[in-house]
Coordinates of C-alpha atoms in Angstrom, one line a residue:
M8 CA 96.8 88.2 126.0
S9 CA 95.0 90.5 128.1
D10 CA 96.0 88.0 130.9
S11 CA 99.8 90.6 132.5
L12 CA 101.2 87.7 134.2
Q13 CA 101.1 85.5 130.6
N14 CA 100.6 88.2 128.2
L15 CA 104.5 88.6 127.6
E16 CA 105.1 84.1 126.9
A17 CA 101.3 84.3 124.8
V18 CA 103.0 87.0 122.7
R19 CA 106.1 84.5 122.6
A20 CA 104.5 82.0 120.5
R21 CA 101.9 84.2 118.9
D22 CA 105.4 85.8 117.3
S23 CA 107.3 82.4 116.7
G24 CA 104.5 80.8 115.3
Q25 CA 104.9 77.6 117.0
M26 CA 103.4 75.5 119.7
T27 CA 105.3 76.7 123.3
L28 CA 104.8 74.9 127.0
T29 CA 105.2 77.4 129.9
G30 CA 105.7 77.1 133.3
P31 CA 104.6 76.5 136.4
V32 CA 101.4 78.8 136.9
S33 CA 99.2 79.4 139.3
L34 CA 96.0 77.2 138.8
V35 CA 92.5 78.6 139.1
Q36 CA 91.2 75.2 140.5
G37 CA 94.0 75.4 142.6
G38 CA 97.7 73.6 142.1
T39 CA 100.2 74.0 139.8
G40 CA 100.8 73.4 136.3
V41 CA 101.8 74.2 132.8
I42 CA 100.3 75.5 129.1
A43 CA 101.1 74.3 125.9
R44 CA 99.8 77.5 123.6
L45 CA 99.5 76.7 120.4
P46 CA 98.9 79.8 117.7
I47 CA 96.2 79.6 114.9
F48 CA 96.7 81.5 112.0
L49 CA 93.7 82.1 109.6
H50 CA 94.8 82.4 106.1
E51 CA 92.4 85.2 103.8
A52 CA 93.2 86.9 100.2
G53 CA 96.6 85.2 100.1
E54 CA 97.2 87.2 103.8
S55 CA 97.8 84.9 107.1
H56 CA 96.1 86.6 110.1
F57 CA 96.0 85.9 113.8
W58 CA 93.2 84.4 115.1
G59 CA 93.7 82.6 119.2
F60 CA 95.4 80.0 121.1
A61 CA 94.5 76.8 121.1
N62 CA 95.4 75.6 125.1
V63 CA 95.9 73.0 127.1
T64 CA 96.3 72.9 130.7
I65 CA 98.2 69.9 133.0
R66 CA 98.0 69.9 136.2
L67 CA 102.0 69.6 137.1
S68 CA 101.7 66.9 139.4
R69 CA 100.3 65.1 136.8
L70 CA 102.4 65.5 134.4
L71 CA 105.4 63.5 136.3
K72 CA 103.5 61.1 137.4
T73 CA 103.0 60.0 133.9
A74 CA 106.6 61.2 133.3
N75 CA 107.1 58.7 136.6
I76 CA 109.8 60.7 137.8
Q77 CA 108.3 60.4 141.1
Q78 CA 110.0 57.4 141.9
L79 CA 113.1 59.1 142.2
N80 CA 111.7 59.6 146.0
S81 CA 111.3 56.4 146.4
Q82 CA 115.0 56.0 145.6
D83 CA 116.4 58.5 147.4
I84 CA 117.4 60.1 144.6
A85 CA 117.7 64.2 144.8
Y86 CA 116.3 66.0 141.7
K87 CA 115.4 69.1 140.5
L88 CA 113.2 69.8 137.2
W89 CA 113.4 73.5 135.9
R90 CA 114.1 76.1 133.4
I91 CA 115.5 79.6 132.2
N92 CA 112.4 82.1 131.6
P93 CA 112.6 83.2 128.4
I94 CA 111.9 87.0 129.6
D95 CA 113.8 87.9 132.5
H96 CA 116.1 84.4 132.1
T97 CA 116.3 83.7 135.6
P98 CA 115.9 80.0 136.9
E99 CA 112.5 78.5 137.5
T100 CA 112.1 75.8 139.4
I101 CA 109.3 74.4 138.1
A102 CA 109.5 70.8 140.9
V103 CA 111.8 69.8 143.5
H104 CA 112.7 66.7 145.9
A105 CA 115.4 67.5 148.7
P106 CA 117.2 70.0 147.1
A107 CA 119.9 70.3 149.9
Y108 CA 121.0 66.9 148.6
L109 CA 122.1 68.6 145.3
R110 CA 126.3 68.1 145.3
N111 CA 127.4 66.7 142.8
T112 CA 124.6 66.8 140.6
V113 CA 124.3 65.6 137.4
D114 CA 122.1 67.2 134.6
K115 CA 120.4 66.5 131.0
S116 CA 118.4 69.4 129.2
F117 CA 116.3 68.3 126.8
D118 CA 113.7 70.8 124.6
V119 CA 110.3 71.0 125.6
P120 CA 107.5 73.2 122.5
N121 CA 109.9 76.4 121.9
G122 CA 112.1 75.7 124.8
T123 CA 114.5 74.3 127.3
W124 CA 113.9 72.1 130.5
V125 CA 116.7 71.1 132.7
L126 CA 116.8 68.1 135.2
T127 CA 119.1 68.1 137.7
M128 CA 120.0 65.3 140.1
A129 CA 121.9 63.4 142.9
P130 CA 121.4 61.1 145.0
V131 CA 121.0 61.6 148.8
G132 CA 123.7 59.0 149.7
G133 CA 126.1 60.7 147.4
W134 CA 127.9 59.1 144.2
V135 CA 128.7 55.8 143.6
N136 CA 129.8 53.9 140.4
G137 CA 126.9 51.4 141.0
W138 CA 124.4 54.4 141.7
R139 CA 125.8 56.8 138.9
L140 CA 125.6 54.3 136.6
A141 CA 121.5 53.9 137.6
S142 CA 120.9 57.5 138.0
E143 CA 121.9 57.8 134.8
I144 CA 119.8 55.5 133.6
F145 CA 116.8 55.9 134.8
L146 CA 117.4 60.2 134.0
A147 CA 117.0 58.3 130.6
L148 CA 114.2 57.3 131.2
V149 CA 112.4 59.5 132.9
I150 CA 113.4 62.3 129.8
S151 CA 111.9 59.1 127.6
G152 CA 108.4 59.4 130.0
L153 CA 109.0 63.1 128.6
L154 CA 109.6 63.2 125.4
G155 CA 107.3 60.7 125.0
Y156 CA 104.6 63.2 126.8
Q157 CA 105.2 65.9 124.8
T158 CA 105.0 64.3 121.6
Y159 CA 101.5 63.2 122.8
L160 CA 100.9 67.1 123.6
V161 CA 101.8 67.7 120.3
L162 CA 99.3 65.1 118.9
K163 CA 97.0 66.9 120.8
L164 CA 97.4 70.6 120.2
Q165 CA 96.6 69.1 116.6
R166 CA 93.8 67.7 116.5
R167 CA 92.7 70.6 118.1
K168 CA 93.8 73.3 115.7
I169 CA 92.7 71.9 112.8
N170 CA 89.0 71.0 114.7
L171 CA 89.3 75.4 115.0
Q172 CA 90.2 76.0 112.3
S173 CA 87.9 73.9 110.8
A174 CA 85.1 75.3 113.5
V175 CA 86.4 78.9 112.2
Q176 CA 86.2 78.2 108.6
E177 CA 82.2 77.3 109.0
Q178 CA 81.3 79.9 110.6
T179 CA 83.7 82.7 108.7
R180 CA 81.7 81.2 105.3
E181 CA 78.4 81.4 107.2
V182 CA 79.2 85.0 107.7
M183 CA 80.0 85.8 104.5
E184 CA 76.6 84.1 102.9
A185 CA 74.2 85.4 105.6
R186 CA 76.7 89.5 105.0
A187 CA 76.0 88.5 100.8
Q188 CA 72.7 88.3 101.7
L189 CA 71.7 91.1 103.9
Q190 CA 73.8 93.3 101.2
A191 CA 72.2 91.5 98.1
T192 CA 68.4 92.7 99.8
L193 CA 70.2 95.2 100.7
D194 CA 71.0 96.2 96.9
A195 CA 67.1 94.7 95.7
I196 CA 65.6 98.2 98.4
P197 CA 64.7 101.3 96.1
D198 CA 64.2 103.4 99.1
L199 CA 66.3 106.0 101.0
L200 CA 67.6 103.9 104.5
F201 CA 69.6 105.7 107.5
E202 CA 69.8 104.3 110.3
V203 CA 69.8 107.3 113.7
S204 CA 70.1 106.9 117.1
A205 CA 67.6 108.5 119.7
D206 CA 69.7 111.9 120.0
G207 CA 68.9 112.0 116.5
V208 CA 72.4 110.9 115.0
I209 CA 72.9 109.5 111.6
H210 CA 75.2 106.9 111.7
N211 CA 74.6 105.1 108.7
F212 CA 73.0 105.2 105.2
H213 CA 72.3 103.4 102.4
T214 CA 70.9 104.1 98.7
H215 CA 71.5 103.8 95.5
R216 CA 69.7 106.8 94.2
P217 CA 72.2 109.7 95.7
E218 CA 70.0 112.2 93.5
L219 CA 67.8 111.4 96.7
L220 CA 70.2 113.1 99.2
L221 CA 69.6 116.4 100.6
L222 CA 73.4 116.4 101.4
D223 CA 76.5 114.4 100.5
P224 CA 77.3 111.5 102.8
E225 CA 80.4 113.1 104.3
D226 CA 78.2 115.9 105.0
F227 CA 75.1 114.2 107.5
L228 CA 77.0 111.4 108.5
G229 CA 77.6 111.3 113.0
K230 CA 75.3 114.3 112.7
Q231 CA 72.0 115.1 114.2
V232 CA 68.8 116.2 111.5
D233 CA 68.2 119.1 113.7
G234 CA 70.7 120.6 112.0
L235 CA 70.3 119.8 108.7
M236 CA 66.2 119.5 107.5
P237 CA 63.5 122.0 107.8
K238 CA 62.5 121.4 111.1
E239 CA 59.1 120.7 109.8
V240 CA 60.5 117.5 109.0
T241 CA 62.8 116.9 111.7
A242 CA 59.5 116.9 113.7
I243 CA 58.1 114.4 112.1
I244 CA 61.1 112.0 112.9
H245 CA 61.8 112.6 116.2
D246 CA 58.0 111.9 116.0
A247 CA 58.3 108.1 114.1
M248 CA 61.5 107.1 116.5
R249 CA 59.1 108.2 119.1
E250 CA 56.4 105.8 117.9
A251 CA 58.6 103.4 117.4
S252 CA 60.3 103.5 120.8
E253 CA 56.8 102.7 122.2
K254 CA 55.6 100.1 119.4
G255 CA 58.7 99.0 117.6
F256 CA 57.8 100.2 114.7
S257 CA 55.8 103.2 113.1
N258 CA 55.0 104.2 109.6
G259 CA 52.3 106.5 107.3
K260 CA 54.8 109.6 108.5
Y261 CA 55.2 111.7 105.0
Y262 CA 57.4 114.9 104.4
G263 CA 58.4 116.9 101.5
L264 CA 62.0 118.4 100.7
D265 CA 63.2 120.9 98.2
L266 CA 66.3 119.1 96.0
P267 CA 68.5 120.0 93.2
G268 CA 66.3 118.2 90.9
G269 CA 63.1 119.7 92.3
R270 CA 60.1 119.1 94.7
R271 CA 60.0 115.4 96.0
E272 CA 57.8 113.9 98.4
F273 CA 58.8 110.9 101.1
E274 CA 56.9 108.5 103.4
L275 CA 58.6 107.4 106.4
S276 CA 58.5 104.1 107.6
T277 CA 60.4 103.4 111.2
A278 CA 61.3 100.0 113.2
C279 CA 63.8 100.2 116.7
K280 CA 66.8 98.0 116.6
A281 CA 66.3 95.3 120.0
V282 CA 69.3 96.7 121.8
S283 CA 70.2 95.7 125.8
P284 CA 68.2 98.8 127.9
E285 CA 72.1 100.7 128.7
V286 CA 72.8 101.1 125.2
Q287 CA 71.6 103.7 123.4
K288 CA 67.8 103.2 121.2
H289 CA 69.2 103.0 117.0
F290 CA 65.9 102.9 114.7
V291 CA 66.2 102.0 110.7
M292 CA 64.2 104.4 109.0
I293 CA 63.7 103.9 105.4
S294 CA 62.6 106.8 102.6
R295 CA 59.9 106.1 99.8
D296 CA 59.7 108.6 97.4
I297 CA 56.3 108.8 96.5
T298 CA 56.9 111.8 94.1
E299 CA 55.1 110.1 91.2
R300 CA 52.4 108.4 93.4
R301 CA 51.2 111.9 94.4
Q302 CA 51.5 113.4 91.2
A303 CA 49.1 110.1 89.6
E304 CA 46.6 110.4 93.1
E305 CA 46.4 114.2 91.8
E306 CA 45.6 113.2 88.6
L307 CA 43.1 111.0 88.8
R308 CA 41.7 113.5 91.7
V309 CA 41.0 115.9 89.0
A310 CA 39.8 113.2 86.2
A311 CA 37.4 112.3 89.0
T312 CA 35.9 116.1 88.9
A313 CA 36.6 116.4 85.1
F314 CA 34.1 112.8 85.3
E315 CA 31.6 114.1 87.6
A316 CA 31.3 117.5 85.3
R317 CA 27.9 118.4 83.6
E318 CA 28.4 116.6 80.0
G319 CA 27.4 113.4 80.0
M320 CA 30.3 111.2 80.2
M321 CA 31.0 107.4 79.6
I322 CA 33.9 104.5 79.5
T323 CA 34.1 101.8 77.6
D324 CA 36.7 99.0 77.0
P325 CA 38.0 98.4 73.9
A326 CA 34.9 96.0 72.9
G327 CA 32.8 98.6 73.5
V328 CA 31.6 97.2 76.6
I329 CA 30.5 100.4 79.4
L330 CA 32.5 100.3 82.6
R331 CA 31.4 103.2 83.7
V332 CA 28.9 106.7 83.4
N333 CA 28.7 109.9 85.5
K334 CA 25.6 111.5 87.1
A335 CA 25.0 113.8 84.0
F336 CA 24.7 110.2 81.8
T337 CA 21.8 109.0 83.7
E338 CA 20.2 112.0 84.1
I339 CA 20.3 112.7 80.2
T340 CA 19.3 109.4 78.9
G341 CA 17.3 107.9 81.8
Y342 CA 19.2 104.7 82.1
S343 CA 20.9 104.1 85.7
A344 CA 24.8 103.1 86.1
N345 CA 23.5 99.5 87.3
E346 CA 21.2 99.4 83.7
V347 CA 23.7 100.5 81.7
I348 CA 27.0 99.2 83.1
G349 CA 28.3 96.2 81.3
N350 CA 26.5 96.5 78.4
N351 CA 26.5 98.2 74.7
P352 CA 25.8 101.6 73.9
R353 CA 24.0 100.1 71.1
L354 CA 21.6 100.3 74.0
L355 CA 21.2 103.7 73.0
N356 CA 20.8 103.1 69.0
S357 CA 17.6 105.5 68.0
G358 CA 17.4 103.6 64.6
H359 CA 17.8 106.5 62.2
H360 CA 21.6 106.6 61.0
E361 CA 22.7 103.6 58.9
P362 CA 25.4 100.6 59.3
E363 CA 27.7 102.6 56.9
F364 CA 27.6 105.7 59.5
Y365 CA 29.2 103.5 62.6
A366 CA 31.6 102.3 60.1
D367 CA 32.8 104.9 59.3
M368 CA 32.9 106.7 62.5
W369 CA 34.9 103.9 63.9
R370 CA 37.3 103.5 61.4
I371 CA 38.0 107.5 62.7
I372 CA 38.0 106.4 65.8
T373 CA 40.7 104.2 65.1
T374 CA 43.3 106.3 63.1
D375 CA 42.7 109.7 64.4
G376 CA 41.9 108.8 68.0
S377 CA 39.1 110.3 68.0
W378 CA 35.5 111.2 66.8
K379 CA 33.4 114.4 67.4
G380 CA 29.8 114.8 65.2
E381 CA 25.6 115.2 65.4
I382 CA 24.3 112.1 66.1
W383 CA 21.1 110.9 67.0
N384 CA 20.8 108.6 70.6
R385 CA 17.0 107.1 72.2
R386 CA 16.6 108.0 76.0
R387 CA 15.2 105.2 78.0
S388 CA 12.0 106.3 78.0
G389 CA 11.3 105.8 73.9
E390 CA 12.3 109.5 73.4
I391 CA 14.4 110.1 70.1
Y392 CA 16.6 113.1 70.9
P393 CA 20.2 115.2 68.9
E394 CA 23.4 115.1 71.5
W395 CA 26.5 116.1 70.3
L396 CA 29.0 113.2 71.1
T397 CA 32.4 113.2 71.7
I398 CA 34.9 110.0 71.3
T399 CA 38.5 109.8 72.4
A400 CA 40.2 106.9 72.3
V401 CA 42.6 106.6 75.5
K402 CA 45.8 104.8 74.8
N403 CA 48.3 102.7 77.4
S404 CA 51.6 103.2 78.1
R405 CA 51.9 100.6 75.4
G406 CA 50.0 102.5 72.6
K407 CA 47.7 100.1 72.9
P408 CA 43.6 102.1 73.3
P409 CA 41.9 99.8 76.2
T410 CA 39.2 102.1 77.1
M411 CA 37.2 104.6 75.3
C412 CA 35.3 108.2 77.0
P413 CA 32.2 108.7 74.7
H414 CA 30.9 112.0 76.5

């Protein structure tokens, strides 16, 4: 369609929807030929879309040989095969022999795909009745040959059209499946995903959580991050892009944003898209909301600090097996952590309390979730000592008590 010499004929073939025979044309590989174009249309969602052409290029010498028209030369018959150009309506000669003798000619037109050709003939020595009869018979044979070859071309192009349509449909199916798989993958990602060019311009994004966006999409797409986000955040983004440009990827970058819903913390991972050297680099950036994780980490730090307080502390599972003790516990009881972990707190039993005492204790823990009171225990040295004991049941998200914390 981009060839200015062939454009108008190609447009005519496309707009008519019919196979069109065009020529003569000068072939790049040398010589003269004609081109048969068959427009191909794809039908999707009830609509027809032009896809392209199935083309067959035929050397003019081969066409004339197949039609046996060159035998006219040996019969001393002058001829001219020509057509009217459908674009500018001027005569175009396709093949000619002894044009000076074309007087009192016999003209015979015949249909070719989406057009008409004319064969003009006359005997070199002038007409006699026998010559005229023989010429007309031979002319009929030539035209029959041309029509037969035309039929062959139509069948060949139809087969090519079917093969091309099948190939296009298969490729279209594969593209649609790949697109659906990619979309499903994107839909499964809970994070913010952005495509950013090396100059900091945001070209695309994907998210299921628009509440994590600092701005509405129409306010940031096609714009540079430098004018949209705090300076400390843009510095982290550019640093990630530089690292990804050098290594192919970047991770372990963190930043925070004050959103309408409150302060959120993010972890940034970046990958450089593969492009040719002359094309500006693009980066895929995944921003993961780690606010809850940071809060959990802070709570763990607080709990760890509290666990190492001056009070002796022990953590057990629901069966009473000791999981962990703090330093104050080892100082009070004389037992090291290695000696008690995996054992039962009964190793501290002083023998001063009846079984009913412990049964009542665990009944209260089960119903109220905690127990506190004075109890006599035994140190590793065998010394009996009193202590104020608090036992708390720590329940999980399902309401079951996975651990006990006596202290």
